Short mmCIF file of C-alpha atoms and ligand atoms in Angstrom, two decimals:
data_model
loop_
_atom_site.label_atom_id
_atom_site.label_comp_id
_atom_site.label_asym_id
_atom_site.label_seq_id
_atom_site.Cartn_x
_atom_site.Cartn_y
_atom_site.Cartn_z
CA MET D 8 0.00 0.00 0.00
CA GLN D 9 2.90 2.29 0.79
CA GLU D 10 4.13 1.75 -2.73
CA LYS D 11 0.75 2.46 -4.23
CA ILE D 12 0.69 5.75 -2.37
CA ALA D 13 4.17 6.67 -3.59
CA SER D 14 3.48 5.77 -7.23
CA LEU D 15 0.16 7.62 -7.18
CA ASN D 16 1.99 10.69 -5.91
CA GLU D 17 4.52 10.39 -8.70
CA GLN D 18 1.84 9.93 -11.36
CA PHE D 19 -0.01 12.93 -10.04
CA THR D 20 3.13 15.07 -10.19
CA GLN D 21 3.69 14.04 -13.79
CA ASP D 22 0.11 14.73 -14.78
CA LEU D 23 0.20 18.08 -13.02
CA ASN D 24 3.21 19.08 -15.09
CA GLN D 25 1.20 18.50 -18.27
CA VAL D 26 -1.59 20.79 -17.18
CA GLN D 27 -1.88 23.91 -19.37
CA THR D 28 -5.28 25.38 -18.60
CA THR D 29 -7.75 25.65 -15.75
CA LYS D 30 -9.90 23.26 -17.72
CA ASP D 31 -7.06 20.64 -17.70
CA LEU D 32 -6.68 21.27 -14.00
CA GLU D 33 -10.37 20.71 -13.40
CA ASP D 34 -10.13 17.37 -15.25
CA LEU D 35 -7.11 16.44 -13.19
CA LYS D 36 -8.95 17.18 -9.98
CA VAL D 37 -11.89 14.97 -11.00
CA LYS D 38 -9.50 12.25 -12.13
CA TYR D 39 -7.59 12.05 -8.82
CA LEU D 40 -9.97 13.29 -6.19
CA GLY D 41 -13.36 12.30 -7.66
CA LYS D 42 -15.51 9.62 -6.03
CA LYS D 43 -14.28 7.02 -8.47
CA GLY D 44 -10.69 8.24 -8.34
CA PRO D 45 -7.56 6.48 -7.02
CA VAL D 46 -7.47 8.32 -3.67
CA GLN D 47 -10.98 7.20 -2.86
CA ALA D 48 -10.00 3.66 -4.00
CA LEU D 49 -7.07 3.68 -1.55
CA MET D 50 -9.41 4.67 1.26
CA LEU D 51 -11.69 1.75 0.43
CA ASP D 52 -8.66 -0.52 0.22
CA LEU D 53 -7.68 0.40 3.78
CA LYS D 54 -9.92 -2.24 5.25
CA ASN D 55 -7.72 -4.89 3.61
CA ALA D 56 -4.61 -3.64 5.43
CA ALA D 57 -3.33 -5.10 8.69
CA PRO D 58 -5.27 -3.46 11.56
CA GLU D 59 -2.10 -2.07 13.22
CA GLU D 60 -1.03 -0.35 10.01
CA ARG D 61 -4.38 1.19 9.29
CA PRO D 62 -3.99 4.41 11.34
CA SER D 63 -0.61 5.34 9.83
CA LEU D 64 -1.72 4.33 6.31
CA GLY D 65 -4.95 6.28 6.76
CA LYS D 66 -2.94 9.29 7.80
CA LYS D 67 -0.70 8.98 4.75
CA ILE D 68 -3.65 8.73 2.38
CA ASN D 69 -5.10 11.83 3.98
CA GLU D 70 -1.84 13.70 3.63
CA LEU D 71 -1.71 12.68 -0.03
CA LYS D 72 -5.22 14.00 -0.53
CA VAL D 73 -4.41 17.32 1.17
CA SER D 74 -1.23 17.66 -0.86
CA PHE D 75 -3.17 17.06 -4.11
CA PHE D 76 -5.63 19.75 -3.08
CA ASP D 77 -2.81 22.16 -2.24
CA HIS D 78 -1.03 21.59 -5.53
CA ILE D 79 -4.21 22.00 -7.50
CA GLU D 80 -5.08 25.18 -5.67
CA THR D 81 -1.65 26.75 -6.14
CA ARG D 82 -1.63 25.85 -9.79
CA PHE D 83 -5.14 27.17 -10.23
CA ALA D 84 -4.12 30.62 -8.93
CA VAL D 85 -1.29 30.79 -11.46
CA LEU D 86 -3.37 29.58 -14.40
CA ILE D 87 -6.41 31.76 -13.75
CA ASN D 88 -4.15 34.81 -13.60
CA LYS D 89 -2.54 33.92 -16.88
CA GLU D 90 -5.84 33.23 -18.60
CA GLU D 91 -7.35 36.48 -17.35
CA SER D 92 -4.47 38.59 -18.61
CA ASN D 93 -4.57 36.77 -21.97
CA ARG D 94 -8.26 37.50 -22.25
CA LEU D 95 -7.73 41.16 -21.40
CA SER D 96 -5.00 41.61 -23.96
CA ASP D 97 -7.10 39.82 -26.61
CA GLU D 98 -10.01 42.11 -25.93
CA MET D 99 -7.98 45.26 -25.63
CA ILE D 100 -9.57 48.28 -27.33
CA ASP D 101 -7.20 50.64 -29.07
CA ILE D 102 -8.36 53.94 -27.69
CA THR D 103 -5.88 55.87 -29.81
CA LEU D 104 -7.82 54.99 -33.01
CA PRO D 105 -9.46 58.18 -34.26
CA GLY D 106 -13.28 58.16 -34.23
CA ARG D 107 -15.38 58.07 -37.37
CA ARG D 108 -17.25 61.30 -37.94
CA ARG D 109 -20.97 60.93 -38.51
CA ASN D 110 -22.42 62.86 -41.40
CA ARG D 111 -24.83 65.45 -40.16
CA GLY D 112 -27.32 66.98 -42.52
CA SER D 113 -27.68 70.73 -42.66
CA THR D 114 -30.16 73.26 -43.92
CA HIS D 115 -29.77 74.01 -47.63
CA ILE D 116 -28.05 77.31 -48.30
CA ILE D 117 -31.20 78.69 -49.97
CA THR D 118 -33.23 77.87 -46.87
CA GLN D 119 -30.55 79.55 -44.76
CA ILE D 120 -30.84 82.75 -46.80
CA PHE D 121 -34.64 82.60 -46.55
CA ASP D 122 -34.34 82.23 -42.76
CA GLN D 123 -32.03 85.24 -42.50
CA VAL D 124 -34.36 87.32 -44.66
CA PHE D 125 -37.44 86.22 -42.67
CA THR D 126 -35.81 87.21 -39.40
CA ILE D 127 -35.03 90.69 -40.68
CA LEU D 128 -38.38 91.31 -42.35
CA LYS D 129 -40.50 89.84 -39.57
CA GLY D 130 -38.69 92.28 -37.29
CA MET D 131 -39.90 95.04 -39.61
CA GLY D 132 -43.55 93.98 -39.28
CA PHE D 133 -44.01 91.67 -42.29
CA SER D 134 -45.68 88.27 -42.02
CA VAL D 135 -45.08 85.26 -44.25
CA GLN D 136 -47.68 83.87 -46.67
CA TYR D 137 -46.97 81.05 -49.12
CA GLY D 138 -48.45 81.03 -52.62
CA PRO D 139 -49.00 78.23 -55.17
CA ASP D 140 -46.21 77.13 -57.55
CA ILE D 141 -48.82 76.31 -60.20
CA ASP D 142 -51.09 79.24 -60.83
CA SER D 143 -53.35 80.75 -63.44
CA ASP D 144 -52.42 83.28 -66.08
CA TYR D 145 -54.73 85.65 -64.23
CA TYR D 146 -52.72 85.73 -60.96
CA ASN D 147 -49.31 85.47 -62.58
CA PHE D 148 -49.89 88.02 -65.38
CA GLU D 149 -53.30 89.46 -66.15
CA SER D 150 -54.26 90.84 -62.73
CA LEU D 151 -50.76 92.31 -62.49
CA ASN D 152 -51.40 94.57 -65.45
CA PHE D 153 -49.42 92.60 -68.02
CA PRO D 154 -50.72 93.63 -71.44
CA PRO D 155 -51.86 90.59 -73.50
CA ASP D 156 -48.87 90.86 -75.84
CA HIS D 157 -46.18 91.27 -73.12
CA PRO D 158 -43.08 89.22 -74.03
CA ALA D 159 -43.01 87.50 -70.59
CA ARG D 160 -46.19 85.67 -71.59
CA ASP D 161 -44.38 84.19 -74.53
CA MET D 162 -43.88 80.42 -74.55
CA GLN D 163 -40.14 81.12 -74.54
CA ASP D 164 -40.27 82.39 -70.96
CA THR D 165 -43.15 80.62 -69.32
CA PHE D 166 -43.93 76.96 -68.76
CA TYR D 167 -47.62 76.62 -69.58
CA ILE D 168 -49.45 73.56 -68.29
CA SER D 169 -52.65 74.40 -70.17
CA GLU D 170 -54.13 77.46 -71.88
CA GLU D 171 -54.89 78.96 -68.51
CA MET D 172 -52.47 77.33 -66.02
CA LEU D 173 -48.71 77.79 -65.74
CA LEU D 174 -45.72 77.40 -63.44
CA ARG D 175 -45.43 80.79 -61.82
CA THR D 176 -42.64 82.92 -63.21
CA HIS D 177 -42.39 85.10 -60.10
CA THR D 178 -43.67 85.31 -56.52
CA SER D 179 -45.63 88.45 -57.47
CA ASN D 180 -48.55 86.06 -58.08
CA MET D 181 -49.27 86.36 -54.35
CA GLN D 182 -49.97 90.10 -54.50
CA MET D 183 -53.46 89.71 -55.93
CA ARG D 184 -54.35 86.67 -53.83
CA VAL D 185 -53.60 88.64 -50.65
CA MET D 186 -55.36 91.80 -51.86
CA GLU D 187 -58.49 89.76 -52.59
CA THR D 188 -58.67 88.34 -49.09
CA GLU D 189 -57.29 91.06 -46.83
CA THR D 190 -57.91 94.71 -46.24
CA PRO D 191 -55.13 97.25 -45.69
CA PRO D 192 -52.88 97.67 -43.84
CA ILE D 193 -51.26 94.69 -45.55
CA ARG D 194 -47.62 93.87 -44.87
CA VAL D 195 -46.74 90.51 -46.41
CA ILE D 196 -43.67 88.60 -47.55
CA SER D 197 -44.12 85.63 -49.84
CA PRO D 198 -41.23 83.23 -50.48
CA GLY D 199 -41.19 80.47 -53.05
CA LYS D 200 -40.06 78.66 -56.16
CA CYS D 201 -40.29 80.24 -59.61
CA PHE D 202 -39.87 78.73 -63.07
CA ARG D 203 -38.82 80.15 -66.40
CA ASN D 204 -38.24 78.50 -69.73
CA GLU D 205 -34.58 79.46 -70.05
CA THR D 206 -31.48 77.70 -71.31
CA ILE D 207 -29.61 76.49 -68.23
CA THR D 208 -26.21 78.19 -67.88
CA SER D 209 -24.01 79.33 -65.02
CA ARG D 210 -26.10 82.50 -64.90
CA HIS D 211 -29.63 81.27 -65.56
CA HIS D 212 -31.74 78.35 -64.46
CA VAL D 213 -35.26 77.14 -65.18
CA PHE D 214 -35.88 76.92 -61.46
CA PHE D 215 -35.03 79.48 -58.78
CA HIS D 216 -36.39 81.16 -55.64
CA GLN D 217 -37.76 84.60 -55.00
CA LEU D 218 -39.05 86.58 -52.11
CA GLU D 219 -41.84 89.05 -52.65
CA ALA D 220 -42.53 91.82 -50.15
CA PHE D 221 -45.39 94.30 -50.31
CA TYR D 222 -46.97 96.88 -48.10
CA ILE D 223 -50.33 98.57 -48.73
CA ASP D 224 -51.82 101.26 -46.51
CA LYS D 225 -52.92 104.88 -46.56
CA ASP D 226 -50.06 107.23 -47.47
CA VAL D 227 -47.40 104.63 -48.23
CA SER D 228 -44.77 106.73 -49.94
CA PHE D 229 -41.98 106.18 -52.41
CA SER D 230 -39.41 107.38 -49.88
CA GLU D 231 -40.72 104.79 -47.42
CA LEU D 232 -40.00 102.12 -50.04
CA LEU D 233 -36.43 103.36 -50.44
CA ALA D 234 -35.85 103.67 -46.69
CA THR D 235 -37.19 100.15 -46.03
CA LEU D 236 -35.04 98.66 -48.79
CA ASP D 237 -31.96 100.50 -47.49
CA GLU D 238 -32.48 99.21 -43.98
CA PHE D 239 -33.20 95.67 -45.11
CA LEU D 240 -30.11 95.49 -47.34
CA GLN D 241 -27.87 96.96 -44.64
CA LYS D 242 -29.12 94.34 -42.19
CA LEU D 243 -28.64 91.52 -44.68
CA PHE D 244 -25.18 92.49 -45.90
CA HIS D 245 -23.54 95.07 -43.65
CA GLN D 246 -24.13 98.50 -42.24
CA ASP D 247 -21.91 100.34 -44.71
CA ILE D 248 -23.43 98.96 -47.88
CA LYS D 249 -24.62 101.59 -50.33
CA THR D 250 -27.77 101.32 -52.45
CA ARG D 251 -28.55 102.67 -55.90
CA TYR D 252 -31.97 102.87 -57.55
CA ARG D 253 -32.42 102.91 -61.31
CA PRO D 254 -35.69 103.51 -63.18
CA SER D 255 -37.02 100.30 -64.72
CA TYR D 256 -40.21 98.82 -66.08
CA PHE D 257 -42.46 96.17 -64.52
CA PRO D 258 -46.13 96.29 -65.59
CA PHE D 259 -47.40 96.01 -62.01
CA VAL D 260 -45.51 98.97 -60.51
CA GLU D 261 -45.27 102.65 -61.32
CA PRO D 262 -42.67 103.99 -60.95
CA GLY D 263 -40.58 100.84 -61.29
CA LEU D 264 -37.03 100.43 -60.05
CA GLU D 265 -34.07 98.20 -60.25
CA VAL D 266 -32.14 98.00 -56.96
CA ASP D 267 -28.35 97.77 -56.81
CA VAL D 268 -26.00 97.44 -53.84
CA SER D 269 -22.36 98.49 -53.75
CA CYS D 270 -20.23 95.44 -54.54
CA VAL D 271 -19.68 93.38 -51.40
CA ALA D 272 -16.36 92.08 -52.73
CA CYS D 273 -14.60 95.32 -53.72
CA ASN D 274 -16.71 97.88 -51.86
CA GLY D 275 -17.46 99.71 -55.08
CA SER D 276 -14.00 100.09 -56.55
CA GLY D 277 -14.59 97.48 -59.28
CA CYS D 278 -13.82 93.74 -59.50
CA SER D 279 -14.83 90.64 -61.43
CA LEU D 280 -17.91 90.00 -59.23
CA CYS D 281 -19.44 93.36 -60.16
CA LYS D 282 -17.95 93.29 -63.67
CA HIS D 283 -15.96 96.40 -62.76
CA THR D 284 -19.07 98.53 -62.28
CA GLY D 285 -18.84 98.66 -58.48
CA TRP D 286 -22.54 97.68 -58.24
CA LEU D 287 -24.58 94.47 -58.00
CA GLU D 288 -28.22 94.24 -59.05
CA VAL D 289 -30.34 92.61 -56.34
CA ALA D 290 -34.03 93.35 -56.78
CA GLY D 291 -36.93 94.78 -58.71
CA ALA D 292 -39.19 97.20 -56.89
CA GLY D 293 -41.74 99.95 -57.24
CA MET D 294 -45.03 101.53 -56.18
CA ILE D 295 -47.95 99.17 -56.82
CA HIS D 296 -49.73 100.23 -60.01
CA PRO D 297 -53.24 101.72 -59.48
CA ASN D 298 -54.68 99.16 -61.93
CA VAL D 299 -53.35 96.35 -59.74
CA LEU D 300 -54.86 97.83 -56.57
CA GLN D 301 -58.15 98.20 -58.40
CA ASN D 302 -58.05 94.55 -59.54
CA GLY D 303 -57.65 93.66 -55.87
CA ASN D 304 -60.66 95.84 -54.90
CA ILE D 305 -58.47 98.34 -53.11
CA ASP D 306 -59.25 101.98 -53.91
CA PRO D 307 -56.10 103.59 -55.36
CA GLU D 308 -57.50 107.01 -54.45
CA VAL D 309 -57.31 106.06 -50.76
CA TYR D 310 -54.51 103.53 -50.58
CA SER D 311 -51.04 103.19 -52.00
CA GLY D 312 -48.41 100.51 -51.66
CA TYR D 313 -44.98 99.33 -52.59
CA ALA D 314 -43.63 95.95 -53.68
CA TRP D 315 -40.25 94.42 -54.26
CA GLY D 316 -38.95 91.04 -55.36
CA PHE D 317 -35.56 89.41 -54.79
CA GLY D 318 -33.90 86.42 -56.34
CA ILE D 319 -32.69 84.33 -53.40
CA GLU D 320 -29.98 82.55 -55.42
CA ARG D 321 -28.74 86.00 -56.40
CA LEU D 322 -28.49 87.07 -52.74
CA ALA D 323 -26.63 83.85 -51.90
CA GLN D 324 -24.29 84.34 -54.87
CA ILE D 325 -23.44 87.83 -53.72
CA LYS D 326 -23.12 86.94 -50.06
CA TYR D 327 -20.83 83.94 -50.61
CA GLY D 328 -19.24 84.73 -54.01
CA ILE D 329 -20.85 81.75 -55.81
CA LYS D 330 -20.33 82.00 -59.56
CA ASP D 331 -22.55 79.19 -60.92
CA VAL D 332 -26.31 79.06 -60.17
CA ARG D 333 -26.47 75.38 -61.15
CA LEU D 334 -24.69 74.51 -57.87
CA PHE D 335 -27.81 75.41 -55.89
CA SER D 336 -29.89 72.58 -57.31
CA GLU D 337 -27.34 69.87 -58.07
CA ASN D 338 -27.11 68.57 -54.49
CA ASP D 339 -23.35 68.14 -54.64
CA LEU D 340 -22.27 67.56 -51.03
CA ARG D 341 -18.85 69.10 -51.70
CA PHE D 342 -20.71 72.35 -52.30
CA LEU D 343 -23.44 71.99 -49.65
CA ASN D 344 -20.98 71.03 -46.89
CA GLN D 345 -19.41 74.45 -47.20
CA PHE D 346 -22.56 75.92 -45.67
CA PRO D 347 -23.18 74.10 -42.38
CA SER D 348 -26.23 75.34 -40.52
CA THR D 349 -25.42 77.34 -37.48
N1 LIG P 23 -41.56 90.05 -60.05
C1 LIG P 23 -40.43 90.77 -60.54
C2 LIG P 23 -39.48 89.77 -61.20
O1 LIG P 23 -39.76 88.72 -61.46
C3 LIG P 23 -39.71 91.52 -59.45
C4 LIG P 23 -40.53 92.64 -58.87
C5 LIG P 23 -41.33 92.39 -57.77
C6 LIG P 23 -40.48 93.91 -59.39
C7 LIG P 23 -42.08 93.41 -57.20
C8 LIG P 23 -41.22 94.93 -58.85
C9 LIG P 23 -41.98 94.68 -57.76
O2 LIG P 23 -38.40 89.97 -61.49
#
């Protein structure tokens, strides 16, 4: 029995040396110390030993058992440590790797200009009303005093949908709609899309945006129109901008004006943006024609009004030095990303 104990100890030591993982160690423990293992077998064998040897043999078997436990425990501590640090290094996250930027959408530059313009004009007492993109000849032309043979009615300029219906060529189509439904004082701005049958180039597009503004009340004067435009343009561009008004013709205003601002790039001294004139054209404007007021059932003897219309792309071009109007509708992210919303 003594020998059996010694050889079991030796075998255990050998097996223990082979152990690589905690799993191997667990198997080893079951193998040697399990109920059907050799240590338990020795215990059962004890009854076959001479009675006087039993106590010392029993003690030896017990010592063997305790020593197995000790070895297993010591080894376990080493292995679990090793396995844990392996696992940690396998799972290590490289925190020095730069993050991936998420693409954030932003408001389109045209919407941004609209928002800036709304803020300024709302502060000056105007309220926003949206008009239809598809409208009748009456609201787009006839009620606005366009003579029947006016060139703007020509198929070259206007997209007709039927004899009577068309894609509006300007936001002035809202003037009559508002006059029909409201009584003065009227102070309205009307933003929106406009369409013209043009050849698409860097300077012209079939599709663009305008903002109409009009004010109708008793004693609205021409100088009030000029003062309001001056203030608006100074707020939109900068305080020192100069304005210039040139006589022009629009059927629905009298007198009619074209509005220029001093070039934002060269301050009026002449550059490529202003084609060396020192001035940039920004709007059409004028005093609402008495015929138009009459069409809207507003008595031109009692009331007067002014109106102006801006191209929004034009304002954006001037503000940011954009040369090609096609960029506004092509949805090229390389262009749009240059105008993050604030
Ligand atoms: N509707 C004109 C245009 O299309 C602009 C304008 C608006 C002119 C109001 C005078 C008054 O260009």
